[in-house]
Every structure is written in structure tokens, then in C-alpha cells.
PDB file of C-alpha atoms and ligand atoms in Angstrom:
ATOM      1  CA  MET A   1      -9.716  -6.259  18.402  1.00 88.00           C
ATOM      2  CA  LYS A   2      -9.840  -3.961  15.195  1.00 95.00           C
ATOM      3  CA  PRO A   3      -7.685  -4.232  12.346  1.00 97.00           C
ATOM      4  CA  LEU A   4      -5.399  -1.219  11.088  1.00 98.00           C
ATOM      5  CA  VAL A   5      -5.302  -0.463   7.447  1.00 98.00           C
ATOM      6  CA  ILE A   6      -2.037   1.629   6.874  1.00 98.00           C
ATOM      7  CA  TYR A   7      -1.617   2.915   2.991  1.00 98.00           C
ATOM      8  CA  TYR A   8       0.149   5.117   0.830  1.00 98.00           C
ATOM      9  CA  SER A   9      -1.815   6.808  -2.361  1.00 98.00           C
ATOM     10  CA  TYR A  10       0.054   9.285  -4.584  1.00 98.00           C
ATOM     11  CA  ARG A  11      -3.303   9.959  -6.839  1.00 96.00           C
ATOM     12  CA  GLY A  12      -6.054   8.227  -4.958  1.00 98.00           C
ATOM     13  CA  ASN A  13      -6.685   4.777  -6.143  1.00 98.00           C
ATOM     14  CA  THR A  14      -5.098   3.117  -3.488  1.00 98.00           C
ATOM     15  CA  LYS A  15      -6.935   5.494  -1.317  1.00 98.00           C
ATOM     16  CA  SER A  16     -10.528   4.394  -2.876  1.00 98.00           C
ATOM     17  CA  ILE A  17      -9.960   0.901  -2.100  1.00 98.00           C
ATOM     18  CA  VAL A  18      -9.572   1.776   1.588  1.00 98.00           C
ATOM     19  CA  ASP A  19     -12.920   3.787   1.583  1.00 98.00           C
ATOM     20  CA  MET A  20     -14.462   0.397   0.329  1.00 98.00           C
ATOM     21  CA  ILE A  21     -12.774  -1.725   3.222  1.00 98.00           C
ATOM     22  CA  GLN A  22     -14.044   1.162   5.478  1.00 97.00           C
ATOM     23  CA  LYS A  23     -17.383   0.502   4.424  1.00 96.00           C
ATOM     24  CA  LYS A  24     -17.276  -3.142   4.942  1.00 96.00           C
ATOM     25  CA  ILE A  25     -15.115  -3.546   8.075  1.00 96.00           C
ATOM     26  CA  ASP A  26     -15.024  -1.477  11.354  1.00 96.00           C
ATOM     27  CA  ALA A  27     -10.941  -0.791  11.052  1.00 97.00           C
ATOM     28  CA  ASP A  28      -8.407   1.944  12.274  1.00 97.00           C
ATOM     29  CA  VAL A  29      -6.982   3.656   9.229  1.00 97.00           C
ATOM     30  CA  LEU A  30      -3.698   5.487   8.956  1.00 97.00           C
ATOM     31  CA  ARG A  31      -2.665   7.254   5.597  1.00 98.00           C
ATOM     32  CA  ILE A  32       1.115   7.536   5.551  1.00 98.00           C
ATOM     33  CA  GLU A  33       2.669  10.663   3.821  1.00 98.00           C
ATOM     34  CA  THR A  34       5.936  11.768   2.811  1.00 98.00           C
ATOM     35  CA  VAL A  35       7.706  15.083   4.594  1.00 98.00           C
ATOM     36  CA  VAL A  36       8.462  16.129   1.152  1.00 98.00           C
ATOM     37  CA  PRO A  37       5.644  16.217  -1.158  1.00 98.00           C
ATOM     38  CA  TYR A  38       5.760  14.527  -4.692  1.00 98.00           C
ATOM     39  CA  SER A  39       5.389  16.997  -7.482  1.00 98.00           C
ATOM     40  CA  THR A  40       1.915  17.124  -8.926  1.00 97.00           C
ATOM     41  CA  ASN A  41       3.388  16.408 -12.381  1.00 98.00           C
ATOM     42  CA  TYR A  42       2.909  12.694 -12.772  1.00 97.00           C
ATOM     43  CA  ASN A  43       5.251  11.877 -15.528  1.00 97.00           C
ATOM     44  CA  GLN A  44       8.040  13.438 -13.277  1.00 98.00           C
ATOM     45  CA  VAL A  45       6.779  11.494 -10.298  1.00 98.00           C
ATOM     46  CA  VAL A  46       7.380   8.484 -12.641  1.00 98.00           C
ATOM     47  CA  ASN A  47      10.804   9.077 -13.247  1.00 98.00           C
ATOM     48  CA  GLN A  48      11.697  10.109 -10.070  1.00 98.00           C
ATOM     49  CA  GLY A  49      10.017   7.072  -8.512  1.00 98.00           C
ATOM     50  CA  GLN A  50      12.056   5.017 -10.971  1.00 98.00           C
ATOM     51  CA  ASP A  51      15.206   6.334  -9.597  1.00 98.00           C
ATOM     52  CA  GLU A  52      14.202   6.127  -5.643  1.00 98.00           C
ATOM     53  CA  VAL A  53      13.085   2.366  -6.186  1.00 98.00           C
ATOM     54  CA  ASN A  54      16.582   1.675  -7.920  1.00 98.00           C
ATOM     55  CA  ARG A  55      18.527   3.358  -5.171  1.00 98.00           C
ATOM     56  CA  GLY A  56      16.218   1.665  -2.356  1.00 97.00           C
ATOM     57  CA  TYR A  57      15.723   5.028  -1.403  1.00 98.00           C
ATOM     58  CA  CYS A  58      13.240   5.398   1.937  1.00 98.00           C
ATOM     59  CA  PRO A  59      11.707   8.979   2.031  1.00 98.00           C
ATOM     60  CA  LYS A  60      11.191  10.401   5.359  1.00 98.00           C
ATOM     61  CA  LEU A  61       7.532  10.260   6.377  1.00 98.00           C
ATOM     62  CA  LYS A  62       5.574  12.605   8.611  1.00 98.00           C
ATOM     63  CA  PRO A  63       5.356  11.457  12.023  1.00 96.00           C
ATOM     64  CA  VAL A  64       2.480   8.959  12.858  1.00 92.00           C
ATOM     65  CA  ASP A  65       0.882   8.451  16.016  1.00 88.00           C
ATOM     66  CA  ILE A  66       0.087   4.659  15.755  1.00 90.00           C
ATOM     67  CA  ASN A  67       1.462   1.931  18.076  1.00 92.00           C
ATOM     68  CA  LEU A  68       1.142  -1.574  16.086  1.00 95.00           C
ATOM     69  CA  ASP A  69       1.402  -3.375  19.677  1.00 95.00           C
ATOM     70  CA  GLN A  70      -2.377  -2.394  19.650  1.00 96.00           C
ATOM     71  CA  TYR A  71      -3.094  -4.518  16.453  1.00 97.00           C
ATOM     72  CA  ASP A  72      -3.037  -7.889  15.294  1.00 97.00           C
ATOM     73  CA  THR A  73      -4.365  -7.734  11.797  1.00 98.00           C
ATOM     74  CA  ILE A  74      -2.888  -5.126   9.675  1.00 98.00           C
ATOM     75  CA  ILE A  75      -4.061  -4.539   6.004  1.00 98.00           C
ATOM     76  CA  LEU A  76      -1.165  -2.559   3.755  1.00 98.00           C
ATOM     77  CA  GLY A  77      -1.873  -0.682   0.812  1.00 98.00           C
ATOM     78  CA  THR A  78       0.157   0.695  -1.736  1.00 99.00           C
ATOM     79  CA  PRO A  79       0.365   1.677  -5.302  1.00 98.00           C
ATOM     80  CA  VAL A  80       3.116  -0.247  -7.453  1.00 98.00           C
ATOM     81  CA  TRP A  81       5.926   1.624  -8.254  1.00 98.00           C
ATOM     82  CA  TRP A  82       8.396   0.233 -10.580  1.00 98.00           C
ATOM     83  CA  TYR A  83       7.428  -3.253  -9.619  1.00 98.00           C
ATOM     84  CA  THR A  84       7.298  -2.924  -6.120  1.00 98.00           C
ATOM     85  CA  PHE A  85       5.847  -1.031  -3.428  1.00 98.00           C
ATOM     86  CA  ALA A  86       5.865   2.905  -3.315  1.00 98.00           C
ATOM     87  CA  PRO A  87       9.178   4.263  -1.328  1.00 98.00           C
ATOM     88  CA  ALA A  88       6.992   5.693   1.290  1.00 98.00           C
ATOM     89  CA  MET A  89       5.620   2.221   2.185  1.00 98.00           C
ATOM     90  CA  HIS A  90       8.799   1.015   2.085  1.00 98.00           C
ATOM     91  CA  THR A  91      10.007   3.527   4.814  1.00 98.00           C
ATOM     92  CA  PHE A  92       6.984   2.583   7.059  1.00 98.00           C
ATOM     93  CA  LEU A  93       7.659  -1.159   6.835  1.00 98.00           C
ATOM     94  CA  LYS A  94      11.436  -0.803   7.609  1.00 97.00           C
ATOM     95  CA  SER A  95      10.262   1.447  10.280  1.00 96.00           C
ATOM     96  CA  GLN A  96       8.305  -1.336  12.356  1.00 96.00           C
ATOM     97  CA  ASN A  97       8.376  -4.869  14.048  1.00 96.00           C
ATOM     98  CA  TRP A  98       6.302  -7.183  12.140  1.00 97.00           C
ATOM     99  CA  LYS A  99       6.726 -10.442  14.507  1.00 97.00           C
ATOM    100  CA  GLY A 100       3.597 -12.140  15.231  1.00 97.00           C
ATOM    101  CA  LYS A 101       1.318  -9.383  13.194  1.00 98.00           C
ATOM    102  CA  THR A 102      -0.996 -11.232  10.259  1.00 98.00           C
ATOM    103  CA  VAL A 103      -0.654  -8.739   7.368  1.00 98.00           C
ATOM    104  CA  TYR A 104      -3.173  -8.235   4.146  1.00 98.00           C
ATOM    105  CA  PRO A 105      -1.543  -6.848   1.570  1.00 98.00           C
ATOM    106  CA  PHE A 106      -3.210  -5.198  -1.327  1.00 98.00           C
ATOM    107  CA  ALA A 107      -1.457  -3.371  -4.381  1.00 98.00           C
ATOM    108  CA  THR A 108      -3.144  -1.025  -6.915  1.00 98.00           C
ATOM    109  CA  ASN A 109      -1.459  -0.864 -10.290  1.00 98.00           C
ATOM    110  CA  GLY A 110      -1.769  -0.597 -13.922  1.00 98.00           C
ATOM    111  CA  GLY A 111      -1.042  -4.230 -14.980  1.00 97.00           C
ATOM    112  CA  TRP A 112       2.447  -4.805 -13.803  1.00 98.00           C
ATOM    113  CA  ILE A 113       2.514  -5.866 -10.548  1.00 98.00           C
ATOM    114  CA  GLY A 114       6.319  -7.173 -10.365  1.00 98.00           C
ATOM    115  CA  HIS A 115       7.407  -8.469  -6.797  1.00 98.00           C
ATOM    116  CA  THR A 116       5.325  -6.447  -4.877  1.00 98.00           C
ATOM    117  CA  PHE A 117       3.960  -9.377  -2.855  1.00 98.00           C
ATOM    118  CA  GLU A 118       7.284 -11.052  -2.579  1.00 98.00           C
ATOM    119  CA  ASP A 119       8.761  -7.971  -1.286  1.00 98.00           C
ATOM    120  CA  PHE A 120       6.006  -7.632   1.301  1.00 98.00           C
ATOM    121  CA  GLN A 121       6.982 -11.052   2.529  1.00 97.00           C
ATOM    122  CA  SER A 122      10.616 -10.308   2.991  1.00 97.00           C
ATOM    123  CA  VAL A 123      10.383  -6.661   4.461  1.00 98.00           C
ATOM    124  CA  CYS A 124       7.495  -7.803   7.314  1.00 98.00           C
ATOM    125  CA  GLN A 125      10.047 -10.420   8.806  1.00 97.00           C
ATOM    126  CA  GLY A 126       8.004 -12.596  11.336  1.00 97.00           C
ATOM    127  CA  ALA A 127       4.568 -11.847  10.158  1.00 98.00           C
ATOM    128  CA  ASP A 128       2.474 -14.046   8.792  1.00 98.00           C
ATOM    129  CA  VAL A 129       1.899 -12.443   5.401  1.00 98.00           C
ATOM    130  CA  LYS A 130      -1.472 -13.451   3.507  1.00 98.00           C
ATOM    131  CA  LYS A 131      -1.567 -13.782   0.077  1.00 96.00           C
ATOM    132  CA  GLY A 132      -2.144 -10.278  -1.556  1.00 95.00           C
ATOM    133  CA  ILE A 133      -4.757  -9.056  -3.838  1.00 98.00           C
ATOM    134  CA  ASN A 134      -3.749  -7.417  -7.169  1.00 98.00           C
ATOM    135  CA  ILE A 135      -6.058  -4.597  -8.193  1.00 98.00           C
ATOM    136  CA  ARG A 136      -6.030  -3.227 -11.516  1.00 98.00           C
ATOM    137  CA  PHE A 137      -6.532   0.579 -12.619  1.00 98.00           C
ATOM    138  CA  ASP A 138      -6.434   2.128 -16.118  1.00 98.00           C
ATOM    139  CA  GLU A 139      -5.145   5.408 -14.733  1.00 97.00           C
ATOM    140  CA  THR A 140      -8.036   6.182 -12.404  1.00 97.00           C
ATOM    141  CA  THR A 141     -10.432   3.675 -13.787  1.00 98.00           C
ATOM    142  CA  LEU A 142     -11.095   0.517 -11.533  1.00 98.00           C
ATOM    143  CA  ARG A 143     -10.683  -2.482 -13.868  1.00 98.00           C
ATOM    144  CA  THR A 144     -10.760  -5.408 -10.810  1.00 98.00           C
ATOM    145  CA  SER A 145     -14.260  -6.692 -10.175  1.00 98.00           C
ATOM    146  CA  LYS A 146     -15.722  -4.924  -7.120  1.00 98.00           C
ATOM    147  CA  LYS A 147     -17.127  -8.134  -6.006  1.00 98.00           C
ATOM    148  CA  ASP A 148     -13.515  -9.731  -6.306  1.00 98.00           C
ATOM    149  CA  ILE A 149     -12.339  -6.986  -3.825  1.00 98.00           C
ATOM    150  CA  GLU A 150     -15.238  -7.385  -1.565  1.00 97.00           C
ATOM    151  CA  LYS A 151     -14.674 -11.020  -1.422  1.00 97.00           C
ATOM    152  CA  TRP A 152     -11.025 -10.311  -0.337  1.00 98.00           C
ATOM    153  CA  ILE A 153     -12.174  -8.058   2.185  1.00 97.00           C
ATOM    154  CA  ASP A 154     -14.704 -10.430   3.660  1.00 96.00           C
ATOM    155  CA  ALA A 155     -12.177 -12.987   4.436  1.00 95.00           C
ATOM    156  CA  ILE A 156      -9.951 -10.398   6.462  1.00 95.00           C
ATOM    157  CA  HIS A 157     -10.423 -11.909  10.021  1.00 83.00           C
TER     158      HIS A 157
HETATM  159  C1  LIG B   1       6.191   6.249  -9.934  1.00 64.27           C
HETATM  160  C2  LIG B   1       5.193   5.302 -10.684  1.00 64.27           C
HETATM  161  C3  LIG B   1       5.702   4.070 -10.897  1.00 64.27           C
HETATM  162  C4  LIG B   1       4.621   3.258 -11.420  1.00 64.27           C
HETATM  163  N1  LIG B   1       4.955   1.932 -11.634  1.00 64.27           N
HETATM  164  C5  LIG B   1       4.168   0.964 -11.846  1.00 64.27           C
HETATM  165  C6  LIG B   1       4.578  -0.346 -12.096  1.00 64.27           C
HETATM  166  O1  LIG B   1       5.629  -0.744 -12.134  1.00 64.27           O
HETATM  167  N2  LIG B   1       3.433  -1.234 -12.564  1.00 64.27           N
HETATM  168  C7  LIG B   1       2.258  -0.837 -12.500  1.00 64.27           C
HETATM  169  O2  LIG B   1       1.309  -1.478 -12.855  1.00 64.27           O
HETATM  170  N3  LIG B   1       1.767   0.555 -12.442  1.00 64.27           N
HETATM  171  C8  LIG B   1       2.689   1.395 -11.941  1.00 64.27           C
HETATM  172  N4  LIG B   1       2.253   2.615 -11.862  1.00 64.27           N
HETATM  173  C9  LIG B   1       0.951   3.160 -11.820  1.00 64.27           C
HETATM  174  C10 LIG B   1       0.305   2.925 -10.652  1.00 64.27           C
HETATM  175  O3  LIG B   1       0.707   1.658  -9.697  1.00 64.27           O
HETATM  176  C11 LIG B   1      -1.080   3.013 -10.193  1.00 64.27           C
HETATM  177  O4  LIG B   1      -1.565   4.167 -11.043  1.00 64.27           O
HETATM  178  C12 LIG B   1      -1.877   3.324  -8.588  1.00 64.27           C
HETATM  179  O5  LIG B   1      -3.127   2.602  -8.803  1.00 64.27           O
HETATM  180  C13 LIG B   1      -1.723   4.370  -8.261  1.00 64.27           C
HETATM  181  O6  LIG B   1      -2.228   4.308  -6.945  1.00 64.27           O
HETATM  182  P1  LIG B   1      -2.583   5.777  -6.334  1.00 64.27           P
HETATM  183  O7  LIG B   1      -3.548   6.568  -6.953  1.00 64.27           O
HETATM  184  O8  LIG B   1      -3.233   5.522  -4.838  1.00 64.27           O
HETATM  185  O9  LIG B   1      -1.226   6.416  -6.003  1.00 64.27           O
HETATM  186  C14 LIG B   1       3.164   3.697 -11.189  1.00 64.27           C
HETATM  187  C15 LIG B   1       3.024   4.765 -11.040  1.00 64.27           C
HETATM  188  C16 LIG B   1       3.936   5.998 -10.567  1.00 64.27           C
HETATM  189  C17 LIG B   1       3.548   7.171 -10.136  1.00 64.27           C
END
């Protein structure tokens, strides 16, 4: 059974890690997107994101054609927004049944991972949530070594 990669990416860092995963393993990939797009003004999104995270707001997502029953192993990728996963990922996580799944989370961020991985554990009820990998970017420059990321990808099964 192929693994499934589900990710959200606002400005492309998380997507670039998904591209690395796809080069190494044969996986299906699903990008989640909000119905209402975020502004292209980064600072505005930083503020809006803070408000959304604080309120536990879950934005509506564009419909996705996916049935998690077809997958045992799911890789989840998100940017860190205000010390947790992005609200779009929150919406997706809450909408699915995680029982019996094996989950490999990764989070791209600028150095403040916060409680992102603990939050994956608590939302993906019933899943075996593996230790996540914290992937650092300075703005759009990757700072975590590619070797470490590849090692993490190689351990996915
Ligand atoms: C709304 C918002 C909140 C953010 N909050 C954090 C944070 O709490 N900690 C952190 O290290 N980086 C934070 N960042 C930086 C992003 O996590 C980082 O740039 C990430 O790699 C972006 O991924 P993307 O290009 O896939 O959207 C934030 C960025 C945005 C837009």
C-alpha cells in the first residue's frame, strides 16, 4: 500500500519538502487549500494567522477527493503558525478518522516549533503518531540538513 502525503503550504517551503519526499518514495500526494485564499501580503497573513490560531478557527477547505481508508501510512506536512500547525491543517485533521493509521508529521518553521507535534498527537486520536521532524527555514532558505531530512524519509514505511 502506497503512503499518502497530505500537506498545506502558504509560501512554498512545505511544498519543497514534499517534492523531496516524492523523489525518494512512491506516494500519493494531496495538497489542501482553503476556499478563501490568504492574502499575498505576508505580514497581514502573520497577523491573521495569530488571530485564527488563538480562536481555534478552522477555515473551510476546497473539497478533496480522498478516502483515507485506502492508506495505512500518512505523512502530514504543515508550516508552523503561531507554535502549532496551520489552521488549514487543523480543519483537515479534525475532519478525518485517524484510528489505526500510522502518521509521520513534519513541520517547517523559522525556529519556533512550539507545541506543533504534541498537537498532532492530540488531534489524530487513535493513530500511531511517529516522532515528527522539525525542518528549519530562514524565510525561504532551508537550514535543516538535507541529509537529516532524507534519513527521516528513509525511515518511513
Ligand atoms: C501566520 C504565520 C505564523 C507563523 N508562526 C511561526 C511560528 O510560530 N514559529 C516559527 O518558527 N515560524 C512561524 N512562521 C514561519 C513559517 O512557519 C515558515 O516560514 C514555514 O516554513 C512556511 O511554510 P510554507 O512556505 O510552506 O507556508 C509563521 C508564518 C506565518 C505565515
